[in-house]
Amino acid sequence: AMDTDLSSQDRKDLDKFIKFFALKTVQVIVQARLGEKICTRSSSSPTGSDWFNLAIKDIPEVTHEAKKALAGQLPAVGRSMCVEISLKTSEGDSMELEIWCLEMNEKCDKEIKVSYTVYNRLSLLLKSLLAITRVTPAYRLSRKQGHEYVILYRIYFGEVQLSGLGEGFQTVRVGTVGTPVGTITLSCAYRINLAFMSTRQFERTPPIMGIIIDHFVDRPYPSSSPMHPCNYRAGEDNGAVYPSVEDSQEVCTTSFSTSPPSQCVFTVTKAHFQAPPPVVTDTLKVPVMGLAFSHQLSSSRLSYQPAALGVGSADMGYPVLFAGGLNAAHPHQLIGAGKEGGVPPVPSQPAHGTQADQERMCTPLDGVHYSAATPSSSEDTETVSNSSEGKCGSPHDLLETIFIRKVGAFVNKPINQVTMANLDIPFAMFAPKNVELEDNDPMVNPPASPETESPLQGSLHSEGSSGSSTGNTHDDFVMIDFKPAFSKDDILPMDLGTFYREFQNPPQLSSLSIDIGAQSMAEDLDSLPEKLAVHEKNVKEFDAFVETLQ
Amino acid sequence: SCPLSSRCCAPSRAAPAMNCRAEVLEVSVEGRQVEEAMLAVLHTILLHRSTGKFHYKKEGTYSIGTVGTQDVDCDFIDFAYVRVSSEELDRALRKAVREFKDALCGSGSDGMGQISLEFYQKKKSRWPFSDECILWELWTIKVNVVNLANEQERQICREKVGEKLCEKIINIVEVMNRHEYLPKMPTQSEVDNVFDTSLKDVQPYLYKISYQITDSLGTSVTTTMRRLIKDTLAL
């Protein structure tokens, strides 16, 4: 009967919820396989931009891939959205680790309230997904990726294919949510015979540059969507620019009320959607293609250096878009505010990508945490203009902004190929200094001085930022004089520094020196027959004891 | 037992509602792993049982704030978990867990105890009766502290306890997914009867943490030793 059918508003809402749920699901899964700890901030005042009341960042490339796979459809019976996580070694071997499936079955719950119960249950399901993504075996593998292997993801839509998981794979159900049009189920099938391949196997040696380079250009899955490294942030081969949001109808409601939902409007200038002038395209294409090798190399190494990167190398290439965090003062801005929430600050986007001028975007902002923000990373942030401000500057600016955006991430081509903009190598300060091959690496230039020098200052930043700041300080901290705080000690009449230096190299234990060692060994050997005799006498007792253990 | 609560309606103990769910989890851990294991479980539960802050507007409508999350790595267990990004909540849980651990690992304890996380609703009564606390979900984590003899066993224990905790997280998520009773979303005047609104960034359901240390049963030393060896070998 018509009464029990979904009202058209409910139907629209439900479709929107399912769509964004699917996109957020993909984000959570991929981010959980980046290899770093994820941290987002709670915000007591709703900004109107966080779907399901959860602070989940949106990596644009991932959203792009997900939308591409979905192609405007929603999960339905027989049409599931799958995120495949696989591992690829430096030798080129790859192995599917997990398939996360978002499916829909026919069991409908007509009574359930869409805008309220379904929404809240989807939120709960995302929380469960956050929890479960950390407990499957691939999580620990992904935290250790970078040297011997990387973790890749692939999104496809249609029938679930589990055959690549090997025999005896296990399934864990994340949860289900009933809706009037069917029941959404989220589960993960994961390979278990990697359990014998302990993570120790992958922790051996420092990276050998030559080996890793070759294997990330091919596309081993011709029939389906290409694999993407979870921590690979360069563009597609065609140099596509990922607009932050593709349509202006991506609103998310956080208000459970009859009043109009908070609007979250993302506007992108027309300029970005135009085909860039040919010269830009050409210039873009070449470096991007050529950069493919080093991108990967650089990103895998970068992702292996959690201390240097702090939280979320995801942050480096992709600033959070949906929750603002960008300085409102500058004309190049992204409006990510709800109508009710006000505009979160937007970082200044320079027309020229000089590194040194940028403010360090380390302040946690509403809804989203930027911990890896550095002068260099801001170059890479979306230079999306506010449509109400008109086009973003001159064609030259446009050129530069696009260029900055693309080349900014993991730029590693020699500067002579970077013709259009005056760019320092961004992220140079992230490049790990303690890899010996660094010195010969043209990708790495001496880093610009970081904004915060002292570990203490770094630790004053709120949760999650300590990683990036202290990582940088490890690289750049120069110990001039060892004057540790609180180092006076009444008992020992020396300060901590002196004490440390004095006792840093204690003498060897005498028992470890050869003469004495040999002597005691001889003694031990002599006493063995006696000991054996005693044990043999007591053999019955021992046997009885062992019996009780059975 | 020692109640450590967010919003306690003491002195009376919360009475279970008719539809109160009770879940029991058991872990065997080393002394130094107790805190991290408890935090992992409690935070996972509270992740599912916390919302953003409510902001009530006119016409009885409300909007909900945003809950951030973060990964936590354990130092003594090969394990990582996700918790809500709220320092206040983390501090409260750490305090409770530390007290539990001190009591559990202190002298006079057999190394066995349990820590409970209760979710309750307040039901206002008219004067002179005090408010009632109705329990609607009870989580009990039974802990058995083991003592290991050498570094190799400790290494095995790190891994095994990590795997066990993975199982616990899956169990918790299963329970959460049942979508069983949850208190109705309250009106503005009732919100403090359902949620803990004292935190500035998130809003968990009203909860209470308490613990009990099992009295030593006077088991003979031999039995205890045997049990420990058995457990170790079983690892």
CSV table of C-alpha atoms in Angstrom, one decimal, chain B:
chain,number,residue,atom,x,y,z
B,1,SER,CA,34.0,-2.5,45.0
B,2,CYS,CA,34.8,1.0,44.2
B,3,PRO,CA,32.5,3.0,42.0
B,4,LEU,CA,34.2,5.5,39.7
B,5,SER,CA,31.5,7.1,37.8
B,6,SER,CA,30.9,9.8,35.4
B,7,ARG,CA,27.5,10.8,36.8
B,8,CYS,CA,26.7,8.7,39.7
B,9,CYS,CA,23.3,8.5,41.1
B,10,ALA,CA,24.6,7.1,44.3
B,11,PRO,CA,24.1,5.8,46.9
B,12,SER,CA,21.9,3.1,45.5
B,13,ARG,CA,23.3,0.7,43.0
B,14,ALA,CA,21.7,0.8,39.6
B,15,ALA,CA,19.0,-1.7,39.2
B,16,PRO,CA,19.0,-3.6,35.9
B,17,ALA,CA,16.2,-2.9,33.6
B,18,MET,CA,14.1,-5.7,32.3
B,19,ASN,CA,15.9,-5.5,29.0
B,20,CYS,CA,19.4,-5.0,30.4
B,21,ARG,CA,22.0,-6.7,28.3
B,22,ALA,CA,25.0,-8.2,30.1
B,23,GLU,CA,28.1,-9.1,28.3
B,24,VAL,CA,31.1,-10.8,29.8
B,25,LEU,CA,34.6,-10.8,28.3
B,26,GLU,CA,37.6,-12.6,29.8
B,27,VAL,CA,41.3,-12.0,29.3
B,28,SER,CA,44.5,-13.4,30.7
B,29,VAL,CA,47.3,-10.9,30.7
B,30,GLU,CA,50.5,-10.0,32.3
B,31,GLY,CA,50.5,-7.4,35.0
B,32,ARG,CA,52.0,-4.7,32.7
B,33,GLN,CA,49.4,-5.3,30.1
B,34,VAL,CA,46.4,-4.9,32.3
B,35,GLU,CA,45.9,-1.2,31.8
B,36,GLU,CA,46.3,-1.2,28.0
B,37,ALA,CA,44.0,-4.2,27.6
B,38,MET,CA,41.3,-2.6,29.7
B,39,LEU,CA,41.6,0.7,28.0
B,40,ALA,CA,41.3,-1.0,24.6
B,41,VAL,CA,38.1,-2.7,25.6
B,42,LEU,CA,36.5,0.2,27.4
B,43,HIS,CA,37.4,2.7,24.7
B,44,THR,CA,36.0,0.5,22.0
B,45,ILE,CA,32.7,0.2,23.9
B,46,LEU,CA,32.6,3.9,24.6
B,47,LEU,CA,33.4,4.7,20.9
B,48,HIS,CA,30.1,3.0,20.1
B,49,ARG,CA,28.3,4.5,23.1
B,50,SER,CA,29.2,8.2,22.6
B,51,THR,CA,27.7,10.8,20.3
B,52,GLY,CA,28.6,14.3,19.5
B,53,LYS,CA,27.4,17.0,21.8
B,54,PHE,CA,23.7,17.8,21.4
B,55,HIS,CA,22.7,21.4,20.7
B,56,TYR,CA,19.1,21.9,21.2
B,57,LYS,CA,17.3,24.5,19.2
B,58,LYS,CA,13.8,25.8,19.1
B,59,GLU,CA,10.9,23.6,18.4
B,60,GLY,CA,12.5,20.7,20.3
B,61,THR,CA,15.0,20.0,17.6
B,62,TYR,CA,18.7,19.4,18.0
B,63,SER,CA,21.8,19.0,16.1
B,64,ILE,CA,24.8,16.8,17.0
B,65,GLY,CA,28.4,17.7,17.2
B,66,THR,CA,31.2,15.7,15.5
B,67,VAL,CA,33.1,12.9,17.1
B,68,GLY,CA,36.7,12.6,16.2
B,69,THR,CA,38.7,9.4,16.6
B,70,GLN,CA,42.3,8.4,16.9
B,71,ASP,CA,44.5,5.4,16.8
B,72,VAL,CA,46.2,4.2,20.0
B,73,ASP,CA,49.2,1.8,19.9
B,74,CYS,CA,49.8,-0.4,22.8
B,75,ASP,CA,53.3,-0.6,24.2
B,76,PHE,CA,53.1,-3.9,25.9
B,77,ILE,CA,50.7,-5.7,23.6
B,78,ASP,CA,51.0,-6.1,19.8
B,79,PHE,CA,47.7,-4.3,19.4
B,80,ALA,CA,46.2,-1.0,18.3
B,81,TYR,CA,42.7,0.3,18.8
B,82,VAL,CA,40.6,3.3,18.0
B,83,ARG,CA,39.3,5.7,20.7
B,84,VAL,CA,37.1,8.7,20.7
B,85,SER,CA,39.1,12.0,20.5
B,86,SER,CA,38.4,13.3,23.9
B,87,GLU,CA,41.1,13.9,26.4
B,88,GLU,CA,38.6,14.2,29.3
B,89,LEU,CA,37.1,10.8,28.6
B,90,ASP,CA,40.5,9.2,28.1
B,91,ARG,CA,41.7,10.7,31.5
B,92,ALA,CA,38.6,9.3,33.2
B,93,LEU,CA,39.1,5.9,31.9
B,94,ARG,CA,42.8,5.9,32.6
B,95,LYS,CA,42.1,6.8,36.2
B,96,ALA,CA,39.7,4.0,36.7
B,97,VAL,CA,41.9,1.5,35.0
B,98,ARG,CA,44.9,2.5,37.0
B,99,GLU,CA,43.1,2.0,40.2
B,100,PHE,CA,41.9,-1.4,39.0
B,101,LYS,CA,45.3,-2.4,38.0
B,102,ASP,CA,46.9,-1.3,41.3
B,103,ALA,CA,44.3,-3.3,43.2
B,104,LEU,CA,44.7,-6.3,41.0
B,105,CYS,CA,48.4,-6.4,41.0
B,106,GLY,CA,48.9,-5.3,44.5
B,107,SER,CA,49.6,-7.6,47.4
B,108,GLY,CA,46.8,-9.6,48.8
B,109,SER,CA,45.4,-10.2,45.4
B,110,ASP,CA,45.4,-13.5,43.6
B,111,GLY,CA,45.6,-11.7,40.3
B,112,MET,CA,42.0,-12.2,39.5
B,113,GLY,CA,39.4,-9.6,39.3
B,114,GLN,CA,36.9,-7.9,37.1
B,115,ILE,CA,36.1,-4.4,35.9
B,116,SER,CA,32.6,-3.4,35.0
B,117,LEU,CA,31.2,-0.7,32.7
B,118,GLU,CA,27.6,0.0,33.3
B,119,PHE,CA,25.3,2.2,31.2
B,120,TYR,CA,22.3,3.5,33.0
B,121,GLN,CA,19.5,6.0,32.7
B,122,LYS,CA,18.2,8.2,35.4
B,123,LYS,CA,14.6,8.2,36.3
B,124,LYS,CA,13.5,11.1,38.3
B,125,SER,CA,11.4,10.3,41.3
B,126,ARG,CA,9.3,12.7,43.2
B,127,TRP,CA,10.5,13.9,46.5
B,128,PRO,CA,11.3,12.4,49.0
B,129,PHE,CA,12.4,9.5,46.9
B,130,SER,CA,15.8,9.7,45.3
B,131,ASP,CA,16.4,9.2,41.6
B,132,GLU,CA,16.5,5.8,40.3
B,133,CYS,CA,19.2,4.5,38.1
B,134,ILE,CA,18.1,2.0,35.6
B,135,LEU,CA,20.9,-0.1,34.1
B,136,TRP,CA,20.4,-0.9,30.4
B,137,GLU,CA,23.8,-2.4,29.5
B,138,LEU,CA,26.5,-4.0,31.5
B,139,TRP,CA,29.9,-5.0,30.3
B,140,THR,CA,32.1,-7.1,32.6
B,141,ILE,CA,35.7,-7.8,31.8
B,142,LYS,CA,37.2,-10.6,33.8
B,143,VAL,CA,40.9,-10.4,34.2
B,144,ASN,CA,43.4,-13.0,35.1
B,145,VAL,CA,47.0,-11.8,35.7
B,146,VAL,CA,49.7,-14.3,34.7
B,147,ASN,CA,53.3,-14.2,35.7
B,148,LEU,CA,55.8,-15.2,33.1
B,149,ALA,CA,59.2,-16.4,33.6
B,150,ASN,CA,61.3,-15.2,30.8
B,151,GLU,CA,61.5,-12.9,27.9
B,152,GLN,CA,60.6,-15.5,25.3
B,153,GLU,CA,57.3,-16.2,27.1
B,154,ARG,CA,56.7,-12.5,27.3
B,155,GLN,CA,57.1,-12.0,23.6
B,156,ILE,CA,54.7,-14.8,22.9
B,157,CYS,CA,52.3,-13.2,25.4
B,158,ARG,CA,52.5,-9.9,23.6
B,159,GLU,CA,51.3,-11.5,20.4
B,160,LYS,CA,48.7,-13.8,22.0
B,161,VAL,CA,47.1,-11.1,24.0
B,162,GLY,CA,47.0,-8.9,20.9
B,163,GLU,CA,45.2,-11.7,19.1
B,164,LYS,CA,42.8,-12.2,22.0
B,165,LEU,CA,42.0,-8.5,22.1
B,166,CYS,CA,41.2,-8.6,18.4
B,167,GLU,CA,38.6,-11.3,19.2
B,168,LYS,CA,37.2,-9.1,21.9
B,169,ILE,CA,36.8,-6.2,19.7
B,170,ILE,CA,35.0,-8.3,17.2
B,171,ASN,CA,32.7,-9.6,20.0
B,172,ILE,CA,32.0,-6.1,21.1
B,173,VAL,CA,31.1,-5.0,17.6
B,174,GLU,CA,28.8,-8.0,17.3
B,175,VAL,CA,26.9,-6.9,20.3
B,176,MET,CA,26.7,-3.3,19.2
B,177,ASN,CA,25.4,-4.4,15.9
B,178,ARG,CA,22.4,-6.1,17.4
B,179,HIS,CA,20.7,-2.7,17.6
B,180,GLU,CA,18.9,-3.7,20.7
B,181,TYR,CA,17.6,-1.4,23.4
B,182,LEU,CA,19.0,2.1,23.4
B,183,PRO,CA,17.5,4.8,25.5
B,184,LYS,CA,15.2,7.1,23.5
B,185,MET,CA,16.7,10.3,22.4
B,186,PRO,CA,15.8,12.7,25.1
B,187,THR,CA,14.3,16.1,25.1
B,188,GLN,CA,16.4,19.0,26.4
B,189,SER,CA,15.1,18.7,29.9
B,190,GLU,CA,15.8,15.0,29.9
B,191,VAL,CA,19.2,14.9,28.3
B,192,ASP,CA,21.1,14.6,31.6
B,193,ASN,CA,19.1,11.6,32.5
B,194,VAL,CA,20.4,9.7,29.5
B,195,PHE,CA,23.8,11.2,28.6
B,196,ASP,CA,26.8,12.5,30.4
B,197,THR,CA,26.8,16.1,29.2
B,198,SER,CA,29.8,17.2,31.4
B,199,LEU,CA,32.4,16.6,28.7
B,200,LYS,CA,33.2,19.4,26.4
B,201,ASP,CA,33.7,17.5,23.2
B,202,VAL,CA,31.7,14.3,23.2
B,203,GLN,CA,28.7,13.0,24.9
B,204,PRO,CA,28.7,9.4,26.1
B,205,TYR,CA,25.7,7.7,27.5
B,206,LEU,CA,25.7,7.9,31.3
B,207,TYR,CA,28.1,5.3,32.5
B,208,LYS,CA,29.7,4.0,35.6
B,209,ILE,CA,32.9,2.0,36.1
B,210,SER,CA,33.4,-0.3,39.0
B,211,TYR,CA,35.7,-3.2,39.8
B,212,GLN,CA,36.1,-6.2,42.1
B,213,ILE,CA,39.1,-8.1,43.0
B,214,THR,CA,38.5,-11.7,43.6
B,215,ASP,CA,39.6,-12.8,47.0
B,216,SER,CA,42.3,-15.3,47.1
B,217,LEU,CA,40.7,-18.7,47.3
B,218,GLY,CA,43.5,-20.1,49.3
B,219,THR,CA,44.5,-22.3,46.4
B,220,SER,CA,47.7,-24.3,47.2
B,221,VAL,CA,50.9,-23.1,45.6
B,222,THR,CA,51.3,-26.2,43.6
B,223,THR,CA,48.0,-25.8,42.0
B,224,THR,CA,48.7,-22.2,41.1
B,225,MET,CA,52.1,-23.1,39.7
B,226,ARG,CA,50.6,-25.9,37.7
B,227,ARG,CA,48.0,-23.6,36.3
B,228,LEU,CA,50.5,-21.0,35.3
B,229,ILE,CA,52.7,-23.6,33.6
B,230,LYS,CA,49.7,-25.0,31.8
B,231,ASP,CA,48.6,-21.6,30.7
B,232,THR,CA,52.1,-20.8,29.4
B,233,LEU,CA,52.3,-24.1,27.6
B,234,ALA,CA,48.9,-23.6,26.1
B,235,LEU,CA,50.1,-20.4,24.6
